[in-house]
Tab-separated table of N, CA, C and O in Angstrom:
chain	number	residue	atom	x	y	z
A	1	MET	N	-74.167	110.577	31.026
A	1	MET	CA	-73.107	110.885	32.211
A	1	MET	C	-73.886	111.524	33.675
A	1	MET	O	-74.001	111.137	34.568
A	2	LYS	N	-74.689	112.429	33.093
A	2	LYS	CA	-75.738	113.245	34.194
A	2	LYS	C	-76.676	112.297	34.523
A	2	LYS	O	-76.870	112.487	35.868
A	3	ARG	N	-77.147	111.582	33.957
A	3	ARG	CA	-78.125	110.643	34.341
A	3	ARG	C	-77.748	109.620	35.484
A	3	ARG	O	-78.363	109.384	36.426
A	4	THR	N	-76.386	109.354	35.393
A	4	THR	CA	-75.630	108.483	36.102
A	4	THR	C	-75.375	109.244	37.484
A	4	THR	O	-75.604	108.671	38.649
A	5	SER	N	-75.035	110.439	37.323
A	5	SER	CA	-74.706	111.158	38.875
A	5	SER	C	-75.930	111.453	39.195
A	5	SER	O	-75.840	111.210	40.560
A	6	ALA	N	-77.129	111.720	38.809
A	6	ALA	CA	-78.090	112.163	39.094
A	6	ALA	C	-78.516	110.901	40.129
A	6	ALA	O	-79.125	110.776	41.576
A	7	PHE	N	-78.599	109.436	39.360
A	7	PHE	CA	-78.853	108.441	40.061
A	7	PHE	C	-78.004	108.230	41.193
A	7	PHE	O	-78.362	107.762	42.464
A	8	ALA	N	-76.811	108.356	41.073
A	8	ALA	CA	-75.875	108.039	42.197
A	8	ALA	C	-76.003	108.914	43.454
A	8	ALA	O	-76.125	108.623	44.593
A	9	LEU	N	-76.383	110.424	43.265
A	9	LEU	CA	-76.704	111.329	44.250
A	9	LEU	C	-77.872	110.745	45.141
A	9	LEU	O	-78.210	111.061	46.281
A	10	THR	N	-79.156	110.291	44.074
A	10	THR	CA	-80.377	109.841	44.965
A	10	THR	C	-80.009	108.561	45.709
A	10	THR	O	-80.505	108.702	46.922
A	11	LEU	N	-79.199	107.811	45.274
A	11	LEU	CA	-78.756	106.425	46.023
A	11	LEU	C	-78.231	106.854	47.195
A	11	LEU	O	-78.512	106.426	48.382
A	12	LEU	N	-77.011	107.859	47.181
A	12	LEU	CA	-76.207	108.242	48.349
A	12	LEU	C	-77.331	108.813	49.231
A	12	LEU	O	-77.248	108.562	50.682
A	13	ALA	N	-78.119	109.662	48.779
A	13	ALA	CA	-79.041	110.173	49.923
A	13	ALA	C	-80.054	109.372	50.380
A	13	ALA	O	-80.374	109.475	51.655
A	14	ALA	N	-80.505	108.514	49.675
A	14	ALA	CA	-81.189	107.468	50.376
A	14	ALA	C	-80.822	106.384	51.289
A	14	ALA	O	-81.352	106.160	52.409
A	15	ALA	N	-79.358	106.091	51.157
A	15	ALA	CA	-78.624	105.401	52.182
A	15	ALA	C	-78.421	106.271	53.243
A	15	ALA	O	-78.415	105.963	54.365
A	16	ALA	N	-77.931	107.744	52.975
A	16	ALA	CA	-77.724	108.531	54.381
A	16	ALA	C	-78.953	108.508	55.129
A	16	ALA	O	-78.728	108.555	56.611
A	17	ALA	N	-80.375	108.679	54.642
A	17	ALA	CA	-81.660	108.759	55.440
A	17	ALA	C	-81.764	107.448	55.936
A	17	ALA	O	-82.281	107.307	57.204
A	18	LEU	N	-81.072	106.157	55.938
A	18	LEU	CA	-81.364	104.680	56.716
A	18	LEU	C	-80.254	104.910	57.858
A	18	LEU	O	-80.425	104.343	58.587
A	19	LEU	N	-79.198	105.824	57.837
A	19	LEU	CA	-78.229	105.854	59.270
A	19	LEU	C	-79.175	106.694	60.350
A	19	LEU	O	-79.713	107.382	59.944
A	20	PRO	N	-78.665	106.099	61.573
A	20	PRO	CA	-79.328	106.494	62.732
A	20	PRO	C	-78.730	107.826	62.871
A	20	PRO	O	-77.727	108.285	62.801
A	21	SER	N	-79.615	108.806	63.154
A	21	SER	CA	-79.361	110.337	63.134
A	21	SER	C	-78.585	110.710	64.814
A	21	SER	O	-77.573	111.696	64.882
A	22	THR	N	-78.656	109.344	65.507
A	22	THR	CA	-77.563	109.631	66.758
A	22	THR	C	-76.560	109.168	66.912
A	22	THR	O	-75.697	109.451	67.441
A	23	THR	N	-76.179	108.653	65.591
A	23	THR	CA	-74.576	108.142	65.298
A	23	THR	C	-73.855	109.318	65.235
A	23	THR	O	-73.697	109.626	64.195
A	24	VAL	N	-72.815	109.813	66.045
A	24	VAL	CA	-71.744	110.580	65.561
A	24	VAL	C	-70.375	110.324	65.894
A	24	VAL	O	-70.239	109.536	66.278
A	25	THR	N	-69.446	111.072	65.212
A	25	THR	CA	-68.340	110.727	65.512
A	25	THR	C	-67.494	111.984	66.784
A	25	THR	O	-68.519	112.861	66.702
A	26	ALA	N	-66.414	111.559	67.173
A	26	ALA	CA	-66.017	112.843	68.105
A	26	ALA	C	-65.901	113.693	67.694
A	26	ALA	O	-65.970	114.799	68.110
A	27	GLN	N	-65.397	114.184	66.191
A	27	GLN	CA	-65.410	115.337	65.504
A	27	GLN	C	-66.428	116.209	65.662
A	27	GLN	O	-66.844	117.217	65.860
A	28	ALA	N	-67.912	115.286	65.484
A	28	ALA	CA	-69.278	115.990	65.276
A	28	ALA	C	-69.544	116.611	66.497
A	28	ALA	O	-70.370	117.422	66.918
A	29	ALA	N	-69.369	115.872	67.253
A	29	ALA	CA	-69.425	115.998	69.054
A	29	ALA	C	-68.896	117.770	69.337
A	29	ALA	O	-69.372	118.035	70.569
A	30	ARG	N	-68.066	117.858	68.727
A	30	ARG	CA	-67.141	119.070	69.427
A	30	ARG	C	-68.253	120.524	68.819
A	30	ARG	O	-67.949	121.510	69.116
A	31	GLY	N	-69.281	120.216	68.207
A	31	GLY	CA	-70.170	121.403	67.802
A	31	GLY	C	-70.903	121.699	68.836
A	31	GLY	O	-70.634	121.341	69.772
A	32	PRO	N	-71.249	123.351	68.946
A	32	PRO	CA	-71.876	123.668	70.130
A	32	PRO	C	-73.347	123.193	70.327
A	32	PRO	O	-73.869	122.782	69.580
A	33	GLY	N	-73.813	123.351	71.656
A	33	GLY	CA	-74.922	123.228	72.165
A	33	GLY	C	-75.309	121.720	72.125
A	33	GLY	O	-76.454	121.200	72.171
A	34	GLN	N	-74.306	120.835	72.268
A	34	GLN	CA	-74.913	119.169	72.671
A	34	GLN	C	-73.599	118.878	73.832
A	34	GLN	O	-72.378	119.348	74.047
A	35	VAL	N	-74.029	117.581	74.627
A	35	VAL	CA	-73.366	116.971	75.247
A	35	VAL	C	-73.217	115.650	74.706
A	35	VAL	O	-74.479	114.969	74.408
A	36	CYS	N	-72.389	114.983	74.645
A	36	CYS	CA	-72.386	113.504	73.642
A	36	CYS	C	-71.457	112.922	74.330
A	36	CYS	O	-70.284	112.904	75.195
A	37	PHE	N	-72.100	111.297	74.690
A	37	PHE	CA	-71.944	110.178	75.416
A	37	PHE	C	-71.293	109.177	74.384
A	37	PHE	O	-72.235	108.855	73.542
A	38	TRP	N	-70.354	108.288	74.919
A	38	TRP	CA	-69.631	107.166	73.883
A	38	TRP	C	-69.804	105.884	74.849
A	38	TRP	O	-69.832	105.745	76.206
A	39	THR	N	-69.942	104.915	74.199
A	39	THR	CA	-69.912	103.659	75.105
A	39	THR	C	-68.520	102.961	75.253
A	39	THR	O	-68.365	102.003	76.057
A	40	ASP	N	-67.392	103.403	74.727
A	40	ASP	CA	-66.058	102.993	75.197
A	40	ASP	C	-65.349	104.500	75.612
A	40	ASP	O	-65.717	105.206	75.424
A	41	ILE	N	-64.323	103.940	76.308
A	41	ILE	CA	-63.283	104.780	76.888
A	41	ILE	C	-62.883	105.741	75.977
A	41	ILE	O	-62.500	105.549	74.677
A	42	GLY	N	-62.550	107.003	76.046
A	42	GLY	CA	-61.762	107.971	75.359
A	42	GLY	C	-62.841	108.446	73.827
A	42	GLY	O	-62.325	108.730	72.768
A	43	GLN	N	-64.100	108.672	74.304
A	43	GLN	CA	-64.991	109.038	73.031
A	43	GLN	C	-65.163	108.029	71.624
A	43	GLN	O	-64.784	108.668	70.679
A	44	HIS	N	-64.987	106.757	72.018
A	44	HIS	CA	-65.194	105.857	70.922
A	44	HIS	C	-66.322	105.212	71.093
A	44	HIS	O	-66.703	104.869	72.108
A	45	GLY	N	-66.611	104.326	70.193
A	45	GLY	CA	-67.773	103.287	70.203
A	45	GLY	C	-69.048	104.063	69.720
A	45	GLY	O	-68.919	105.045	69.088
A	46	GLN	N	-70.181	103.453	69.990
A	46	GLN	CA	-71.475	104.050	69.902
A	46	GLN	C	-71.732	105.327	70.687
A	46	GLN	O	-71.303	105.388	71.931
A	47	ALA	N	-72.305	106.264	69.921
A	47	ALA	CA	-72.347	107.651	70.598
A	47	ALA	C	-73.814	108.273	70.591
A	47	ALA	O	-74.678	107.765	69.792
A	48	TRP	N	-74.296	108.886	71.415
A	48	TRP	CA	-75.637	109.761	71.554
A	48	TRP	C	-75.436	110.956	72.236
A	48	TRP	O	-74.564	111.020	73.084
A	49	CYS	N	-76.225	111.981	71.440
A	49	CYS	CA	-75.930	113.251	71.863
A	49	CYS	C	-77.219	113.929	72.313
A	49	CYS	O	-77.981	113.705	71.879
A	50	TYR	N	-76.768	114.730	73.420
A	50	TYR	CA	-78.146	115.592	73.861
A	50	TYR	C	-78.168	117.148	73.631
A	50	TYR	O	-76.971	117.424	73.836
A	51	GLY	N	-78.848	117.976	73.327
A	51	GLY	CA	-79.059	119.165	73.346
A	51	GLY	C	-80.478	119.595	74.024
A	51	GLY	O	-81.437	119.308	73.620
A	52	PRO	N	-80.179	120.531	74.898
A	52	PRO	CA	-81.210	120.915	75.411
A	52	PRO	C	-82.423	121.732	74.513
A	52	PRO	O	-81.807	122.275	73.320
A	53	PRO	N	-83.652	122.052	74.888
A	53	PRO	CA	-84.058	121.910	76.207
A	53	PRO	C	-84.826	120.586	76.202
A	53	PRO	O	-85.077	119.744	75.489
A	54	GLY	N	-85.479	120.190	77.537
A	54	GLY	CA	-86.029	119.173	77.987
A	54	GLY	C	-85.510	117.873	78.440
A	54	GLY	O	-84.119	117.927	78.841
A	55	TYR	N	-86.142	116.788	78.371
A	55	TYR	CA	-85.639	115.685	78.739
A	55	TYR	C	-85.516	114.573	77.548
A	55	TYR	O	-86.409	114.754	76.740
A	56	ALA	N	-84.509	113.759	77.648
A	56	ALA	CA	-84.243	112.722	76.456
A	56	ALA	C	-83.773	111.447	77.113
A	56	ALA	O	-82.508	111.497	77.838
A	57	GLU	N	-84.407	110.195	76.674
A	57	GLU	CA	-83.659	109.070	77.370
A	57	GLU	C	-82.399	108.716	76.172
A	57	GLU	O	-82.549	109.282	75.146
A	58	ALA	N	-81.307	108.384	77.153
A	58	ALA	CA	-80.082	108.097	76.471
A	58	ALA	C	-80.656	106.932	75.182
A	58	ALA	O	-81.510	105.996	75.217
A	59	GLU	N	-80.195	107.081	74.121
A	59	GLU	CA	-79.817	105.974	72.992
A	59	GLU	C	-78.786	105.529	72.704
A	59	GLU	O	-77.795	105.816	73.158
A	60	ASN	N	-78.758	104.372	71.521
A	60	ASN	CA	-77.968	104.234	71.002
A	60	ASN	C	-76.706	103.404	71.594
A	60	ASN	O	-75.309	103.824	71.668
A	61	SER	N	-77.510	102.371	72.508
A	61	SER	CA	-76.543	101.469	73.377
A	61	SER	C	-75.623	102.533	74.703
A	61	SER	O	-75.154	102.037	75.392
A	62	THR	N	-76.072	103.741	74.726
A	62	THR	CA	-75.282	104.538	75.608
A	62	THR	C	-76.182	104.457	77.409
A	62	THR	O	-75.539	104.792	78.197
A	63	GLN	N	-77.553	103.993	76.979
A	63	GLN	CA	-78.271	104.013	78.467
A	63	GLN	C	-77.492	103.051	79.191
A	63	GLN	O	-77.144	101.612	78.831
A	64	ARG	N	-77.091	103.209	80.351
A	64	ARG	CA	-76.461	102.501	81.212
A	64	ARG	C	-75.132	101.790	80.874
A	64	ARG	O	-74.372	100.880	81.270
A	65	HIS	N	-74.574	102.622	79.671
A	65	HIS	CA	-73.105	102.302	79.433
A	65	HIS	C	-72.680	103.473	78.803
A	65	HIS	O	-71.995	103.603	77.605
A	66	ALA	N	-72.367	104.500	79.749
A	66	ALA	CA	-72.037	105.742	78.909
A	66	ALA	C	-70.552	106.082	79.379
A	66	ALA	O	-70.462	106.943	80.388
A	67	VAL	N	-69.790	105.320	78.836
A	67	VAL	CA	-68.551	105.342	79.394
A	67	VAL	C	-67.506	106.718	79.366
A	67	VAL	O	-66.497	106.806	80.060
A	68	SER	N	-67.641	107.438	78.275
A	68	SER	CA	-67.204	108.737	78.248
A	68	SER	C	-68.140	109.606	77.502
A	68	SER	O	-69.046	109.534	77.345
A	69	PHE	N	-67.804	111.135	78.105
A	69	PHE	CA	-68.441	111.972	77.379
A	69	PHE	C	-67.855	113.419	77.263
A	69	PHE	O	-66.825	113.483	77.841
A	70	VAL	N	-68.514	114.312	76.584
A	70	VAL	CA	-68.053	115.758	76.366
A	70	VAL	C	-68.890	116.648	76.039
A	70	VAL	O	-70.059	116.357	75.212
A	71	SER	N	-68.845	118.031	76.832
A	71	SER	CA	-70.112	118.666	76.912
A	71	SER	C	-69.562	120.233	76.005
A	71	SER	O	-68.551	120.757	76.178
A	72	SER	N	-70.152	120.312	74.992
A	72	SER	CA	-70.149	121.706	74.566
A	72	SER	C	-71.398	122.537	74.602
A	72	SER	O	-71.692	123.890	73.967
A	73	VAL	N	-72.256	122.562	75.758
A	73	VAL	CA	-73.397	123.096	75.802
A	73	VAL	C	-73.311	124.165	76.858
A	73	VAL	O	-72.215	124.186	77.711
A	74	ASN	N	-73.413	125.623	76.756
A	74	ASN	CA	-73.090	126.591	77.255
A	74	ASN	C	-74.002	126.961	78.719
A	74	ASN	O	-73.727	127.716	79.366
A	75	VAL	N	-74.648	125.931	78.980
A	75	VAL	CA	-75.218	125.941	80.465
A	75	VAL	C	-75.178	124.258	81.200
A	75	VAL	O	-74.733	123.544	80.401
A	76	SER	N	-75.401	124.129	82.360
A	76	SER	CA	-75.611	123.017	82.864
A	76	SER	C	-76.664	122.156	82.517
A	76	SER	O	-77.904	122.483	82.034
A	77	VAL	N	-76.182	120.849	82.279
A	77	VAL	CA	-77.188	119.993	81.942
A	77	VAL	C	-77.048	118.842	83.245
A	77	VAL	O	-76.319	118.542	83.819
A	78	TYR	N	-78.199	118.014	83.225
A	78	TYR	CA	-78.442	116.756	84.334
A	78	TYR	C	-78.347	115.462	84.014
A	78	TYR	O	-79.535	115.120	83.147
A	79	ALA	N	-77.274	114.692	84.019
A	79	ALA	CA	-77.500	113.154	83.615
A	79	ALA	C	-78.637	112.824	84.946
A	79	ALA	O	-78.155	113.042	86.085
A	80	ILE	N	-79.457	111.654	84.051
A	80	ILE	CA	-80.463	111.392	85.129
A	80	ILE	C	-80.289	109.662	85.203
A	80	ILE	O	-79.853	109.304	84.287
A	81	SER	N	-80.357	109.202	86.541
A	81	SER	CA	-80.351	107.865	86.658
A	81	SER	C	-81.514	107.678	87.425
A	81	SER	O	-81.744	107.879	88.524
A	82	TYR	N	-82.359	106.479	87.201
A	82	TYR	CA	-83.483	106.037	87.874
A	82	TYR	C	-83.414	104.970	88.799
A	82	TYR	O	-82.459	103.997	88.374
A	83	THR	N	-83.739	105.002	90.151
A	83	THR	CA	-83.235	103.969	91.087
A	83	THR	C	-84.645	103.360	91.464
A	83	THR	O	-85.810	103.604	90.902
A	84	ALA	N	-84.332	102.355	92.239
A	84	ALA	CA	-85.761	101.523	92.699
A	84	ALA	C	-86.790	102.448	93.550
A	84	ALA	O	-87.598	102.307	93.833
A	85	VAL	N	-85.931	103.402	94.237
A	85	VAL	CA	-86.728	104.530	95.114
A	85	VAL	C	-86.779	105.856	94.445
A	85	VAL	O	-87.571	106.900	95.243
A	86	GLY	N	-86.449	106.111	93.217
A	86	GLY	CA	-86.580	107.652	92.684
A	86	GLY	C	-85.505	107.979	91.740
A	86	GLY	O	-85.391	106.911	90.989
A	87	CYS	N	-84.920	108.758	91.727
A	87	CYS	CA	-84.111	109.098	90.721
A	87	CYS	C	-82.568	109.992	91.399
A	87	CYS	O	-82.791	110.532	92.420
A	88	LEU	N	-81.697	109.811	90.592
A	88	LEU	CA	-80.451	110.557	90.912
A	88	LEU	C	-80.036	111.305	89.780
A	88	LEU	O	-80.370	111.147	88.515
A	89	TYR	N	-79.261	112.679	90.205
A	89	TYR	CA	-78.618	113.522	89.235
A	89	TYR	C	-77.329	113.860	89.181
A	89	TYR	O	-76.870	113.642	90.419
A	90	ARG	N	-76.432	114.049	88.141
A	90	ARG	CA	-75.364	114.717	88.066
A	90	ARG	C	-75.130	115.525	87.100
A	90	ARG	O	-75.454	115.688	85.864
A	91	GLU	N	-74.848	116.776	87.720
A	91	GLU	CA	-74.492	117.951	87.032
A	91	GLU	C	-73.553	117.676	85.890
A	91	GLU	O	-72.454	117.242	86.573
A	92	ILE	N	-73.693	118.273	84.835
A	92	ILE	CA	-72.588	118.337	83.847
A	92	ILE	C	-72.341	119.644	83.612
A	92	ILE	O	-73.247	120.431	82.809
A	93	ARG	N	-71.328	120.379	83.531
A	93	ARG	CA	-70.912	121.824	83.286
A	93	ARG	C	-70.672	121.903	82.151
A	93	ARG	O	-70.135	121.367	81.631
A	94	PRO	N	-70.527	123.313	81.679
A	94	PRO	CA	-70.144	123.698	80.212
A	94	PRO	C	-68.624	123.112	80.236
A	94	PRO	O	-68.087	123.612	81.283
A	95	GLY	N	-68.248	122.543	79.221
A	95	GLY	CA	-66.974	122.282	79.110
A	95	GLY	C	-66.547	121.178	79.824
A	95	GLY	O	-65.604	120.448	79.433
A	96	ASP	N	-67.396	120.505	80.440
A	96	ASP	CA	-66.847	119.070	81.106
A	96	ASP	C	-66.869	118.136	80.107
A	96	ASP	O	-67.380	117.904	79.034
A	97	TYR	N	-65.966	116.953	80.533
A	97	TYR	CA	-65.791	115.927	79.754
A	97	TYR	C	-64.824	114.880	80.608
A	97	TYR	O	-64.577	115.122	81.679
A	98	SER	N	-65.263	113.276	80.336
A	98	SER	CA	-64.491	112.662	80.984
A	98	SER	C	-64.076	111.348	79.701
A	98	SER	O	-65.042	111.141	79.156
A	99	GLU	N	-62.956	111.040	80.206
A	99	GLU	CA	-62.510	109.679	79.171
A	99	GLU	C	-63.050	108.553	79.671
A	99	GLU	O	-63.084	107.436	79.208
A	100	ASN	N	-62.969	108.617	80.915
A	100	ASN	CA	-63.492	107.184	81.547
A	100	ASN	C	-64.787	107.696	82.758
A	100	ASN	O	-64.114	107.577	83.937
A	101	TRP	N	-65.732	107.490	82.735
A	101	TRP	CA	-66.596	108.320	83.486
A	101	TRP	C	-67.206	107.470	84.553
A	101	TRP	O	-67.653	106.120	84.299
A	102	GLU	N	-67.123	107.976	85.726
A	102	GLU	CA	-67.690	106.869	87.139
A	102	GLU	C	-68.869	106.762	86.843
A	102	GLU	O	-69.683	105.644	87.587
A	103	TRP	N	-69.855	107.365	86.385
A	103	TRP	CA	-71.490	107.320	85.989
A	103	TRP	C	-71.734	106.573	85.076
A	103	TRP	O	-72.881	106.168	84.487
A	104	ALA	N	-70.794	105.803	84.477
A	104	ALA	CA	-71.066	105.092	83.109
A	104	ALA	C	-72.258	104.139	83.252
A	104	ALA	O	-72.972	103.802	82.272
A	105	ASN	N	-72.578	103.254	84.389
A	105	ASN	CA	-73.388	102.575	84.296
A	105	ASN	C	-74.874	102.863	85.021
A	105	ASN	O	-75.530	101.988	85.605
A	106	LYS	N	-74.879	104.432	84.936
A	106	LYS	CA	-75.983	104.832	86.019
A	106	LYS	C	-76.929	105.764	84.878
A	106	LYS	O	-77.956	106.169	85.262
A	107	LEU	N	-76.333	106.186	83.981
A	107	LEU	CA	-77.156	106.921	82.900
A	107	LEU	C	-78.331	106.676	82.017
A	107	LEU	O	-78.499	105.391	81.449
A	108	ASP	N	-79.563	107.141	82.612
A	108	ASP	CA	-80.681	106.879	81.786
A	108	ASP	C	-80.928	107.972	80.646
A	108	ASP	O	-81.571	107.228	79.887
A	109	GLY	N	-80.719	109.231	81.274
A	109	GLY	CA	-81.499	110.265	80.412
A	109	GLY	C	-80.410	111.448	80.663
A	109	GLY	O	-79.833	111.494	81.475
A	110	VAL	N	-80.933	112.725	79.926
A	110	VAL	CA	-80.200	113.848	80.342
A	110	VAL	C	-81.350	114.913	79.987
A	110	VAL	O	-82.380	114.803	79.334
A	111	SER	N	-81.363	115.883	81.408
A	111	SER	CA	-82.390	116.752	81.334
A	111	SER	C	-81.656	118.210	81.641
A	111	SER	O	-80.507	118.618	81.979
A	112	ASP	N	-82.381	119.287	81.156
A	112	ASP	CA	-82.027	120.690	81.459
A	112	ASP	C	-82.240	121.255	82.785
A	112	ASP	O	-81.909	122.405	83.273
A	113	ASN	N	-82.978	119.959	83.668
A	113	ASN	CA	-82.935	120.698	84.973
A	113	ASN	C	-82.635	119.075	85.656
A	113	ASN	O	-82.973	118.138	85.383
A	114	PRO	N	-82.793	119.340	87.183
A	114	PRO	CA	-82.868	118.153	88.006
A	114	PRO	C	-83.955	117.190	88.110
A	114	PRO	O	-83.803	116.081	88.828
A	115	MET	N	-84.766	117.652	87.477
A	115	MET	CA	-86.348	117.117	87.684
A	115	MET	C	-86.771	116.297	89.203
A	115	MET	O	-87.051	115.445	89.174
A	116	GLY	N	-86.385	117.297	90.134
A	116	GLY	CA	-86.799	116.516	91.456
A	116	GLY	C	-85.874	115.505	91.984
A	116	GLY	O	-86.445	115.036	93.066
A	117	CYS	N	-84.989	115.111	91.228
A	117	CYS	CA	-83.960	113.915	91.738
A	117	CYS	C	-83.064	114.475	92.815
A	117	CYS	O	-82.584	115.406	92.838
A	118	ASP	N	-82.678	113.421	93.507
A	118	ASP	CA	-81.517	113.725	94.640
A	118	ASP	C	-80.123	113.638	93.621
A	118	ASP	O	-80.112	113.072	93.063
A	119	GLN	N	-79.119	114.656	94.092
A	119	GLN	CA	-77.982	114.659	93.906
A	119	GLN	C	-77.090	113.174	94.057
A	119	GLN	O	-77.361	112.628	95.159
A	120	GLY	N	-76.486	112.612	92.891
A	120	GLY	CA	-76.037	111.687	93.067
A	120	GLY	C	-74.587	111.336	92.782
A	120	GLY	O	-74.274	112.149	92.118
């Protein structure tokens, strides 16, 4: 019986390792230190989370399709959008959220600073 349990645990651990680390649920996004973006209204669909410091490209289908977000970061972070002539930023303050974000088709990445972009 113990051998079967150990095998089952090993199999579950291997399967968990294959799952994308950027896929989160709405409940997981409530943790401190992250701003999470979803591909659908109301924090549903595919998700990607950013935690400072530095810059990270949006992943998991959220790039240019971040329809909703919630921030539990205790500092401002900046959504970055690259344009044909430069880049734009949108400040995301601590506690900010949107169920239907007007910047949904602009998000390329997130940074802990505006990266020299123009406010957009």
